Amino acid sequence: MYDKLSLINSALIRTSNNPVDFEGDDSPEWLVMDDAYETELSLLIERRDWGFASLMASMARIGASEDPRFADVFTKPVGCLHLKSVTINDVPAIYDIIDNKVHCTAGAYVPVARFIRIPSADQWPPTFLETLRLKLMAHAYRGLNEDTGEAERVDMKAEAMLGEAATRTGQEKPPKAMLNSKLRAARRIRRGGYAVSSGQAVR
């Protein structure tokens, strides 16, 4: 299983560069590849709706919202890279992000956030791992080998692999129409004909 150092060294070896001995090495190889790793990993995670990078968590209320549209303000979940949705009592909520905090009206309920975070390397599918490695190789060719042509060629391979990784991950999810139908049915059963708007039950 790859960690940051081993993946960087793999990219360095594949581009005919010297591997580094430890994280924090002051060699040109580490300086180039450390920056590349941190940049590319965050970008790749945020560019797609990865199932392996998704989490759901309750949000903590920190006070009343100063926005007249909403009653409450909540903190984003720890590790949240990108907020995908907020539900209140299993119903999609109306909310806004102000000062990196979530403003909505929750009533007596606790909002649940679905969000993207950077998962540990042991959760990456093989196609995602290879996408990141190719991205690192492109940085090595550009920043260490000064070979712009090869860097662009490898980056094109990375983009193709990214599409394959996204397709494979998407195949694990149920069709949206089926999922929405099941959610609507579940809500009708749970509420006995009631609906919820902005966290408040209405007929």
Short mmCIF file of C-alpha atoms in Angstrom, two decimals:
data_model
loop_
_atom_site.label_atom_id
_atom_site.label_comp_id
_atom_site.label_asym_id
_atom_site.label_seq_id
_atom_site.Cartn_x
_atom_site.Cartn_y
_atom_site.Cartn_z
CA MET A 1 0.00 0.00 0.00
CA TYR A 2 1.28 3.42 -0.95
CA ASP A 3 1.71 6.35 1.38
CA LYS A 4 2.83 9.86 0.42
CA LEU A 5 6.55 9.12 0.44
CA SER A 6 6.31 5.82 -1.44
CA LEU A 7 4.02 7.29 -4.10
CA ILE A 8 6.33 10.25 -4.64
CA ASN A 9 9.30 7.91 -4.93
CA SER A 10 7.41 5.72 -7.38
CA ALA A 11 6.80 8.76 -9.60
CA LEU A 12 10.43 9.84 -9.28
CA ILE A 13 11.79 6.41 -10.23
CA ARG A 14 9.45 6.13 -13.23
CA THR A 15 10.75 9.47 -14.51
CA SER A 16 14.43 8.49 -14.01
CA ASN A 17 14.89 10.72 -10.98
CA ASN A 18 16.49 9.89 -7.65
CA PRO A 19 14.06 8.86 -4.87
CA VAL A 20 14.10 10.77 -1.59
CA ASP A 21 15.04 9.17 1.73
CA PHE A 22 12.44 10.81 3.98
CA GLU A 23 9.67 13.39 4.06
CA GLY A 24 11.04 16.88 4.52
CA ASP A 25 14.20 16.15 2.55
CA ASP A 26 15.60 19.47 1.28
CA SER A 27 16.51 18.02 -2.11
CA PRO A 28 15.06 19.49 -5.33
CA GLU A 29 13.16 16.22 -5.80
CA TRP A 30 11.30 16.61 -2.52
CA LEU A 31 10.63 20.33 -2.95
CA VAL A 32 9.04 19.77 -6.35
CA MET A 33 7.14 16.62 -5.52
CA ASP A 34 5.87 17.60 -2.08
CA ASP A 35 4.17 20.67 -3.54
CA ALA A 36 2.87 18.61 -6.47
CA TYR A 37 1.42 15.94 -4.18
CA GLU A 38 -0.44 18.35 -1.92
CA THR A 39 -1.80 20.33 -4.86
CA GLU A 40 -2.84 17.45 -7.08
CA LEU A 41 -4.41 15.32 -4.36
CA SER A 42 -6.74 18.13 -3.24
CA LEU A 43 -7.66 19.01 -6.82
CA LEU A 44 -8.37 15.41 -7.83
CA ILE A 45 -10.57 14.83 -4.79
CA GLU A 46 -12.59 17.98 -5.47
CA ARG A 47 -12.95 17.46 -9.22
CA ARG A 48 -15.31 14.50 -8.90
CA ASP A 49 -18.05 13.29 -6.56
CA TRP A 50 -16.03 10.33 -5.28
CA GLY A 51 -17.95 7.83 -3.20
CA PHE A 52 -14.78 6.79 -1.35
CA ALA A 53 -14.16 10.42 -0.36
CA SER A 54 -17.73 11.13 0.82
CA LEU A 55 -18.86 11.25 4.42
CA MET A 56 -22.00 12.21 6.29
CA ALA A 57 -21.89 13.89 9.69
CA SER A 58 -24.10 15.93 11.98
CA MET A 59 -23.25 19.62 12.26
CA ALA A 60 -22.80 21.53 15.52
CA ARG A 61 -24.89 24.67 16.06
CA ILE A 62 -22.83 27.66 17.15
CA GLY A 63 -25.54 30.29 17.45
CA ALA A 64 -28.22 32.30 15.74
CA SER A 65 -27.72 33.42 12.17
CA GLU A 66 -27.36 37.12 11.46
CA ASP A 67 -28.83 36.49 8.03
CA PRO A 68 -32.59 37.26 8.18
CA ARG A 69 -33.31 34.33 5.87
CA PHE A 70 -32.16 31.78 8.45
CA ALA A 71 -32.43 31.09 12.15
CA ASP A 72 -29.29 29.05 12.84
CA VAL A 73 -25.61 28.86 12.00
CA PHE A 74 -23.54 25.65 12.07
CA THR A 75 -19.88 24.75 11.67
CA LYS A 76 -18.82 22.58 8.76
CA PRO A 77 -17.78 19.03 9.72
CA VAL A 78 -14.14 18.48 10.61
CA GLY A 79 -12.08 17.71 7.51
CA CYS A 80 -14.69 19.10 5.11
CA LEU A 81 -13.04 19.92 1.81
CA HIS A 82 -16.24 20.60 -0.08
CA LEU A 83 -19.84 20.59 1.18
CA LYS A 84 -22.14 18.66 -1.15
CA SER A 85 -25.52 18.90 0.56
CA VAL A 86 -27.35 19.44 3.85
CA THR A 87 -30.43 17.55 4.98
CA ILE A 88 -32.78 18.31 7.86
CA ASN A 89 -34.84 15.38 9.07
CA ASP A 90 -33.85 13.54 5.83
CA VAL A 91 -35.13 16.38 3.63
CA PRO A 92 -32.81 18.54 1.48
CA ALA A 93 -32.35 21.86 3.27
CA ILE A 94 -32.16 25.41 2.01
CA TYR A 95 -28.88 26.86 3.24
CA ASP A 96 -26.09 29.29 2.46
CA ILE A 97 -22.37 29.38 3.23
CA ILE A 98 -21.34 32.64 4.88
CA ASP A 99 -17.89 33.13 6.43
CA ASN A 100 -17.28 29.40 5.83
CA LYS A 101 -20.21 28.51 8.11
CA VAL A 102 -23.53 26.89 7.23
CA HIS A 103 -26.61 29.07 7.72
CA CYS A 104 -30.03 27.41 7.67
CA THR A 105 -33.19 26.97 9.70
CA ALA A 106 -33.13 23.65 11.50
CA GLY A 107 -35.86 23.99 14.12
CA ALA A 108 -35.62 21.10 16.59
CA TYR A 109 -33.60 18.95 14.19
CA VAL A 110 -29.86 18.44 13.79
CA PRO A 111 -28.70 19.05 10.19
CA VAL A 112 -26.64 16.36 8.51
CA ALA A 113 -23.97 17.35 6.01
CA ARG A 114 -22.75 15.25 3.10
CA PHE A 115 -19.25 16.37 2.27
CA ILE A 116 -16.01 15.51 0.55
CA ARG A 117 -12.85 15.02 2.55
CA ILE A 118 -9.39 13.68 1.71
CA PRO A 119 -9.44 9.99 2.65
CA SER A 120 -6.42 7.96 3.67
CA ALA A 121 -4.51 6.26 0.87
CA ASP A 122 -5.80 2.80 1.80
CA GLN A 123 -9.26 3.91 0.61
CA TRP A 124 -8.16 4.99 -2.87
CA PRO A 125 -9.24 2.73 -5.76
CA PRO A 126 -6.39 1.60 -8.03
CA THR A 127 -7.48 3.88 -10.90
CA PHE A 128 -7.46 6.93 -8.62
CA LEU A 129 -4.04 5.97 -7.28
CA GLU A 130 -2.67 5.68 -10.81
CA THR A 131 -4.21 9.03 -11.76
CA LEU A 132 -2.38 10.73 -8.91
CA ARG A 133 0.87 8.95 -9.77
CA LEU A 134 0.64 10.12 -13.39
CA LYS A 135 -0.03 13.67 -12.23
CA LEU A 136 3.09 13.49 -10.05
CA MET A 137 5.12 12.11 -12.94
CA ALA A 138 4.01 15.05 -15.09
CA HIS A 139 5.28 17.44 -12.40
CA ALA A 140 8.57 15.55 -12.25
CA TYR A 141 9.04 15.75 -16.01
CA ARG A 142 8.23 19.46 -15.98
CA GLY A 143 9.97 20.58 -12.79
CA LEU A 144 12.97 18.22 -12.61
CA ASN A 145 13.60 16.88 -16.12
CA GLU A 146 12.60 20.12 -17.89
CA ASP A 147 10.79 17.98 -20.45
CA THR A 148 7.60 19.89 -21.21
CA GLY A 149 6.55 17.61 -24.05
CA GLU A 150 6.69 14.46 -21.95
CA ALA A 151 4.98 16.27 -19.08
CA GLU A 152 2.05 17.17 -21.32
CA ARG A 153 1.83 13.64 -22.70
CA VAL A 154 1.74 12.10 -19.23
CA ASP A 155 -0.76 14.69 -18.04
CA MET A 156 -3.07 13.66 -20.91
CA LYS A 157 -2.78 10.05 -19.74
CA ALA A 158 -3.67 11.21 -16.23
CA GLU A 159 -6.80 12.96 -17.47
CA ALA A 160 -7.87 9.82 -19.34
CA MET A 161 -7.28 7.73 -16.23
CA LEU A 162 -9.26 10.26 -14.18
CA GLY A 163 -12.27 9.70 -16.43
CA GLU A 164 -11.95 5.94 -16.03
CA ALA A 165 -11.63 6.25 -12.26
CA ALA A 166 -14.74 8.44 -12.09
CA THR A 167 -16.72 5.99 -14.23
CA ARG A 168 -15.76 3.01 -12.09
CA THR A 169 -16.61 4.85 -8.88
CA GLY A 170 -19.93 6.00 -10.32
CA GLN A 171 -20.89 2.42 -11.15
CA GLU A 172 -21.01 1.65 -7.43
CA LYS A 173 -23.86 4.12 -6.90
CA PRO A 174 -27.55 3.36 -7.56
CA PRO A 175 -29.24 5.28 -10.40
CA LYS A 176 -30.41 8.71 -9.21
CA ALA A 177 -34.02 8.07 -10.27
CA MET A 178 -34.13 4.89 -8.19
CA LEU A 179 -32.50 6.60 -5.22
CA ASN A 180 -34.87 9.59 -5.34
CA SER A 181 -37.89 7.27 -5.60
CA LYS A 182 -36.79 5.31 -2.53
CA LEU A 183 -36.12 8.49 -0.56
CA ARG A 184 -39.57 9.87 -1.34
CA ALA A 185 -41.20 6.59 -0.33
CA ALA A 186 -39.23 6.47 2.91
CA ARG A 187 -40.24 10.03 3.78
CA ARG A 188 -43.92 9.30 3.22
CA ILE A 189 -43.74 6.26 5.50
CA ARG A 190 -41.81 8.07 8.24
CA ARG A 191 -43.97 11.16 8.28
CA GLY A 192 -47.35 9.65 7.66
CA GLY A 193 -48.17 12.18 4.98
CA TYR A 194 -46.33 15.12 6.51
CA ALA A 195 -43.66 17.16 4.73
CA VAL A 196 -40.86 19.22 6.16
CA SER A 197 -39.90 22.72 5.08
CA SER A 198 -36.88 24.50 6.55
CA GLY A 199 -36.83 22.03 9.41
CA GLN A 200 -40.48 22.55 10.41
CA ALA A 201 -43.25 19.97 9.89
CA VAL A 202 -46.18 21.24 7.77
CA ARG A 203 -49.29 19.64 6.36
#
